[in-house]
mmCIF file of N, CA and C in Angstrom:
data_model
loop_
_atom_site.group_PDB
_atom_site.id
_atom_site.type_symbol
_atom_site.label_atom_id
_atom_site.label_comp_id
_atom_site.label_asym_id
_atom_site.label_seq_id
_atom_site.Cartn_x
_atom_site.Cartn_y
_atom_site.Cartn_z
ATOM 1 N N MET A 1 -37.832 69.744 136.389
ATOM 2 C CA MET A 1 -38.747 69.528 137.499
ATOM 3 C C MET A 1 -40.127 69.099 137.006
ATOM 4 N N SER A 2 -40.294 69.000 135.697
ATOM 5 C CA SER A 2 -41.606 68.576 135.206
ATOM 6 C C SER A 2 -41.766 67.077 135.422
ATOM 7 N N SER A 3 -42.991 66.630 135.383
ATOM 8 C CA SER A 3 -43.272 65.219 135.657
ATOM 9 C C SER A 3 -43.371 64.381 134.393
ATOM 10 N N ARG A 4 -43.024 64.944 133.246
ATOM 11 C CA ARG A 4 -43.194 64.238 131.985
ATOM 12 C C ARG A 4 -42.347 62.976 131.879
ATOM 13 N N HIS A 5 -41.221 62.910 132.572
ATOM 14 C CA HIS A 5 -40.301 61.793 132.410
ATOM 15 C C HIS A 5 -40.125 60.976 133.691
ATOM 16 N N ASP A 6 -41.083 61.010 134.577
ATOM 17 C CA ASP A 6 -40.966 60.272 135.836
ATOM 18 C C ASP A 6 -40.747 58.785 135.615
ATOM 19 N N ALA A 7 -41.371 58.206 134.606
ATOM 20 C CA ALA A 7 -41.257 56.765 134.372
ATOM 21 C C ALA A 7 -39.922 56.389 133.738
ATOM 22 N N ASP A 8 -39.157 57.368 133.253
ATOM 23 C CA ASP A 8 -37.880 57.085 132.599
ATOM 24 C C ASP A 8 -36.686 57.374 133.500
ATOM 25 N N PHE A 9 -36.912 57.701 134.740
ATOM 26 C CA PHE A 9 -35.828 58.081 135.643
ATOM 27 C C PHE A 9 -35.155 56.831 136.193
ATOM 28 N N SER A 10 -33.849 56.773 136.121
ATOM 29 C CA SER A 10 -33.089 55.640 136.639
ATOM 30 C C SER A 10 -33.096 55.645 138.169
ATOM 31 N N PHE A 11 -33.239 54.473 138.763
ATOM 32 C CA PHE A 11 -33.209 54.350 140.221
ATOM 33 C C PHE A 11 -31.859 54.819 140.764
ATOM 34 N N ASN A 12 -30.771 54.441 140.101
ATOM 35 C CA ASN A 12 -29.437 54.848 140.552
ATOM 36 C C ASN A 12 -29.264 56.356 140.471
ATOM 37 N N GLN A 13 -29.819 56.988 139.435
ATOM 38 C CA GLN A 13 -29.756 58.449 139.319
ATOM 39 C C GLN A 13 -30.526 59.116 140.450
ATOM 40 N N LEU A 14 -31.667 58.555 140.796
ATOM 41 C CA LEU A 14 -32.469 59.121 141.873
ATOM 42 C C LEU A 14 -31.719 59.025 143.203
ATOM 43 N N CYS A 15 -31.097 57.889 143.451
ATOM 44 C CA CYS A 15 -30.301 57.714 144.682
ATOM 45 C C CYS A 15 -29.124 58.683 144.703
ATOM 46 N N SER A 16 -28.439 58.816 143.576
ATOM 47 C CA SER A 16 -27.298 59.739 143.482
ATOM 48 C C SER A 16 -27.727 61.177 143.719
ATOM 49 N N LEU A 17 -28.871 61.559 143.175
ATOM 50 C CA LEU A 17 -29.393 62.909 143.373
ATOM 51 C C LEU A 17 -29.618 63.189 144.853
ATOM 52 N N LEU A 18 -30.230 62.233 145.550
ATOM 53 C CA LEU A 18 -30.489 62.436 146.979
ATOM 54 C C LEU A 18 -29.193 62.582 147.758
ATOM 55 N N ILE A 19 -28.192 61.798 147.434
ATOM 56 C CA ILE A 19 -26.899 61.901 148.116
ATOM 57 C C ILE A 19 -26.247 63.254 147.814
ATOM 58 N N GLU A 20 -26.335 63.711 146.567
ATOM 59 C CA GLU A 20 -25.746 64.995 146.181
ATOM 60 C C GLU A 20 -26.371 66.169 146.916
ATOM 61 N N VAL A 21 -27.653 66.084 147.236
ATOM 62 C CA VAL A 21 -28.306 67.200 147.928
ATOM 63 C C VAL A 21 -28.279 67.049 149.441
ATOM 64 N N GLY A 22 -27.558 66.041 149.945
ATOM 65 C CA GLY A 22 -27.337 65.963 151.378
ATOM 66 C C GLY A 22 -28.032 64.853 152.128
ATOM 67 N N TYR A 23 -28.753 63.992 151.453
ATOM 68 C CA TYR A 23 -29.368 62.851 152.133
ATOM 69 C C TYR A 23 -28.316 61.788 152.407
ATOM 70 N N THR A 24 -28.522 61.041 153.451
ATOM 71 C CA THR A 24 -27.649 59.938 153.816
ATOM 72 C C THR A 24 -28.403 58.640 153.615
ATOM 73 N N MET A 25 -27.741 57.675 152.980
ATOM 74 C CA MET A 25 -28.359 56.362 152.834
ATOM 75 C C MET A 25 -28.298 55.688 154.194
ATOM 76 N N ARG A 26 -29.457 55.456 154.791
ATOM 77 C CA ARG A 26 -29.527 54.904 156.144
ATOM 78 C C ARG A 26 -29.593 53.384 156.146
ATOM 79 N N LYS A 27 -30.281 52.828 155.170
ATOM 80 C CA LYS A 27 -30.466 51.388 155.187
ATOM 81 C C LYS A 27 -30.753 50.918 153.770
ATOM 82 N N ALA A 28 -30.080 49.847 153.392
ATOM 83 C CA ALA A 28 -30.392 49.196 152.117
ATOM 84 C C ALA A 28 -30.746 47.755 152.455
ATOM 85 N N ASN A 29 -31.984 47.393 152.195
ATOM 86 C CA ASN A 29 -32.466 46.063 152.551
ATOM 87 C C ASN A 29 -33.116 45.458 151.310
ATOM 88 N N GLY A 30 -32.358 44.628 150.601
ATOM 89 C CA GLY A 30 -32.879 44.078 149.358
ATOM 90 C C GLY A 30 -33.036 45.182 148.348
ATOM 91 N N SER A 31 -34.221 45.344 147.807
ATOM 92 C CA SER A 31 -34.454 46.388 146.814
ATOM 93 C C SER A 31 -34.925 47.688 147.453
ATOM 94 N N HIS A 32 -35.082 47.720 148.757
ATOM 95 C CA HIS A 32 -35.524 48.926 149.469
ATOM 96 C C HIS A 32 -34.319 49.707 149.984
ATOM 97 N N VAL A 33 -34.362 51.022 149.812
ATOM 98 C CA VAL A 33 -33.304 51.899 150.297
ATOM 99 C C VAL A 33 -33.965 53.057 151.037
ATOM 100 N N THR A 34 -33.466 53.368 152.222
ATOM 101 C CA THR A 34 -33.990 54.475 153.013
ATOM 102 C C THR A 34 -32.947 55.585 153.060
ATOM 103 N N PHE A 35 -33.381 56.807 152.766
ATOM 104 C CA PHE A 35 -32.522 57.987 152.820
ATOM 105 C C PHE A 35 -33.058 58.918 153.896
ATOM 106 N N GLN A 36 -32.126 59.638 154.556
ATOM 107 C CA GLN A 36 -32.525 60.567 155.611
ATOM 108 C C GLN A 36 -31.741 61.854 155.499
ATOM 109 N N GLN A 37 -32.439 62.952 155.730
ATOM 110 C CA GLN A 37 -31.816 64.248 155.958
ATOM 111 C C GLN A 37 -32.606 64.904 157.069
ATOM 112 N N GLY A 38 -31.976 65.074 158.206
ATOM 113 C CA GLY A 38 -32.677 65.616 159.366
ATOM 114 C C GLY A 38 -33.839 64.713 159.730
ATOM 115 N N ALA A 39 -35.026 65.277 159.845
ATOM 116 C CA ALA A 39 -36.212 64.490 160.200
ATOM 117 C C ALA A 39 -36.914 63.910 158.969
ATOM 118 N N SER A 40 -36.391 64.205 157.793
ATOM 119 C CA SER A 40 -37.019 63.744 156.554
ATOM 120 C C SER A 40 -36.481 62.376 156.143
ATOM 121 N N PHE A 41 -37.376 61.439 155.912
ATOM 122 C CA PHE A 41 -37.026 60.098 155.451
ATOM 123 C C PHE A 41 -37.704 59.841 154.118
ATOM 124 N N LEU A 42 -36.986 59.211 153.196
ATOM 125 C CA LEU A 42 -37.547 58.776 151.925
ATOM 126 C C LEU A 42 -37.209 57.311 151.736
ATOM 127 N N ASN A 43 -38.214 56.494 151.511
ATOM 128 C CA ASN A 43 -38.017 55.075 151.272
ATOM 129 C C ASN A 43 -38.246 54.807 149.788
ATOM 130 N N LEU A 44 -37.239 54.251 149.133
ATOM 131 C CA LEU A 44 -37.307 54.022 147.699
ATOM 132 C C LEU A 44 -37.146 52.543 147.384
ATOM 133 N N GLN A 45 -37.716 52.153 146.266
ATOM 134 C CA GLN A 45 -37.593 50.788 145.776
ATOM 135 C C GLN A 45 -37.571 50.854 144.257
ATOM 136 N N SER A 46 -36.624 50.134 143.647
ATOM 137 C CA SER A 46 -36.525 50.175 142.192
ATOM 138 C C SER A 46 -37.575 49.282 141.545
ATOM 139 N N SER A 47 -37.866 49.598 140.312
ATOM 140 C CA SER A 47 -38.747 48.780 139.483
ATOM 141 C C SER A 47 -37.877 47.844 138.657
ATOM 142 N N PRO A 48 -38.475 46.856 138.035
ATOM 143 C CA PRO A 48 -37.699 46.002 137.127
ATOM 144 C C PRO A 48 -37.035 46.858 136.041
ATOM 145 N N GLY A 49 -35.836 46.479 135.671
ATOM 146 C CA GLY A 49 -35.112 47.232 134.651
ATOM 147 C C GLY A 49 -34.307 48.384 135.206
ATOM 148 N N GLY A 50 -34.248 48.538 136.525
ATOM 149 C CA GLY A 50 -33.442 49.590 137.136
ATOM 150 C C GLY A 50 -34.069 50.968 137.106
ATOM 151 N N LYS A 51 -35.351 51.040 136.819
ATOM 152 C CA LYS A 51 -36.042 52.330 136.791
ATOM 153 C C LYS A 51 -36.585 52.661 138.172
ATOM 154 N N ALA A 52 -36.660 53.965 138.445
ATOM 155 C CA ALA A 52 -37.307 54.422 139.674
ATOM 156 C C ALA A 52 -38.815 54.384 139.454
ATOM 157 N N LYS A 53 -39.549 54.132 140.514
ATOM 158 C CA LYS A 53 -41.004 54.145 140.405
ATOM 159 C C LYS A 53 -41.467 55.597 140.243
ATOM 160 N N PRO A 54 -42.350 55.845 139.290
ATOM 161 C CA PRO A 54 -42.767 57.228 139.018
ATOM 162 C C PRO A 54 -43.289 57.976 140.244
ATOM 163 N N TYR A 55 -44.052 57.314 141.110
ATOM 164 C CA TYR A 55 -44.582 58.030 142.280
ATOM 165 C C TYR A 55 -43.455 58.420 143.227
ATOM 166 N N GLN A 56 -42.358 57.644 143.254
ATOM 167 C CA GLN A 56 -41.233 57.988 144.119
ATOM 168 C C GLN A 56 -40.438 59.156 143.537
ATOM 169 N N VAL A 57 -40.346 59.227 142.219
ATOM 170 C CA VAL A 57 -39.715 60.388 141.581
ATOM 171 C C VAL A 57 -40.514 61.642 141.934
ATOM 172 N N ARG A 58 -41.836 61.549 141.908
ATOM 173 C CA ARG A 58 -42.684 62.686 142.282
ATOM 174 C C ARG A 58 -42.450 63.079 143.744
ATOM 175 N N LEU A 59 -42.331 62.095 144.639
ATOM 176 C CA LEU A 59 -42.073 62.396 146.053
ATOM 177 C C LEU A 59 -40.757 63.138 146.226
ATOM 178 N N VAL A 60 -39.720 62.678 145.532
ATOM 179 C CA VAL A 60 -38.415 63.340 145.623
ATOM 180 C C VAL A 60 -38.519 64.757 145.074
ATOM 181 N N ARG A 61 -39.196 64.940 143.940
ATOM 182 C CA ARG A 61 -39.349 66.272 143.357
ATOM 183 C C ARG A 61 -40.073 67.200 144.324
ATOM 184 N N GLN A 62 -41.080 66.692 145.016
ATOM 185 C CA GLN A 62 -41.813 67.504 145.984
ATOM 186 C C GLN A 62 -40.959 67.838 147.194
ATOM 187 N N GLU A 63 -40.026 66.956 147.538
ATOM 188 C CA GLU A 63 -39.169 67.154 148.708
ATOM 189 C C GLU A 63 -38.017 68.106 148.432
ATOM 190 N N LEU A 64 -37.570 68.226 147.194
ATOM 191 C CA LEU A 64 -36.378 69.026 146.874
ATOM 192 C C LEU A 64 -36.458 70.473 147.360
ATOM 193 N N PRO A 65 -37.592 71.167 147.244
ATOM 194 C CA PRO A 65 -37.617 72.553 147.758
ATOM 195 C C PRO A 65 -37.414 72.631 149.280
ATOM 196 N N ASN A 66 -37.615 71.536 149.994
ATOM 197 C CA ASN A 66 -37.471 71.530 151.457
ATOM 198 C C ASN A 66 -36.080 71.104 151.916
ATOM 199 N N VAL A 67 -35.215 70.745 150.974
ATOM 200 C CA VAL A 67 -33.901 70.223 151.321
ATOM 201 C C VAL A 67 -33.054 71.305 151.946
ATOM 202 N N ASN A 68 -32.430 70.966 153.064
ATOM 203 C CA ASN A 68 -31.499 71.867 153.742
ATOM 204 C C ASN A 68 -30.116 71.626 153.144
ATOM 205 N N LEU A 69 -29.658 72.545 152.292
ATOM 206 C CA LEU A 69 -28.357 72.374 151.635
ATOM 207 C C LEU A 69 -27.189 72.715 152.534
ATOM 208 N N ASN A 70 -27.457 73.257 153.713
ATOM 209 C CA ASN A 70 -26.401 73.598 154.674
ATOM 210 C C ASN A 70 -26.720 72.960 156.018
ATOM 211 N N PRO A 71 -26.601 71.613 156.117
ATOM 212 C CA PRO A 71 -26.984 70.958 157.386
ATOM 213 C C PRO A 71 -26.097 71.342 158.539
#
């Protein structure tokens, strides 16, 4: 959960993590992907090289404690 490796996180890994914790991929439009769980929406976009953008990794990390694992 530390932020030391935010710039090294794979975009595909970040998407997979969200799906594993119960988010649904709502829309994929070009390089933009929207995930939803209940009223929570996360909009992600990959960086060149297939990496997740560090600020988006931070957003996901901040959202994880709020995830409803039993929808």
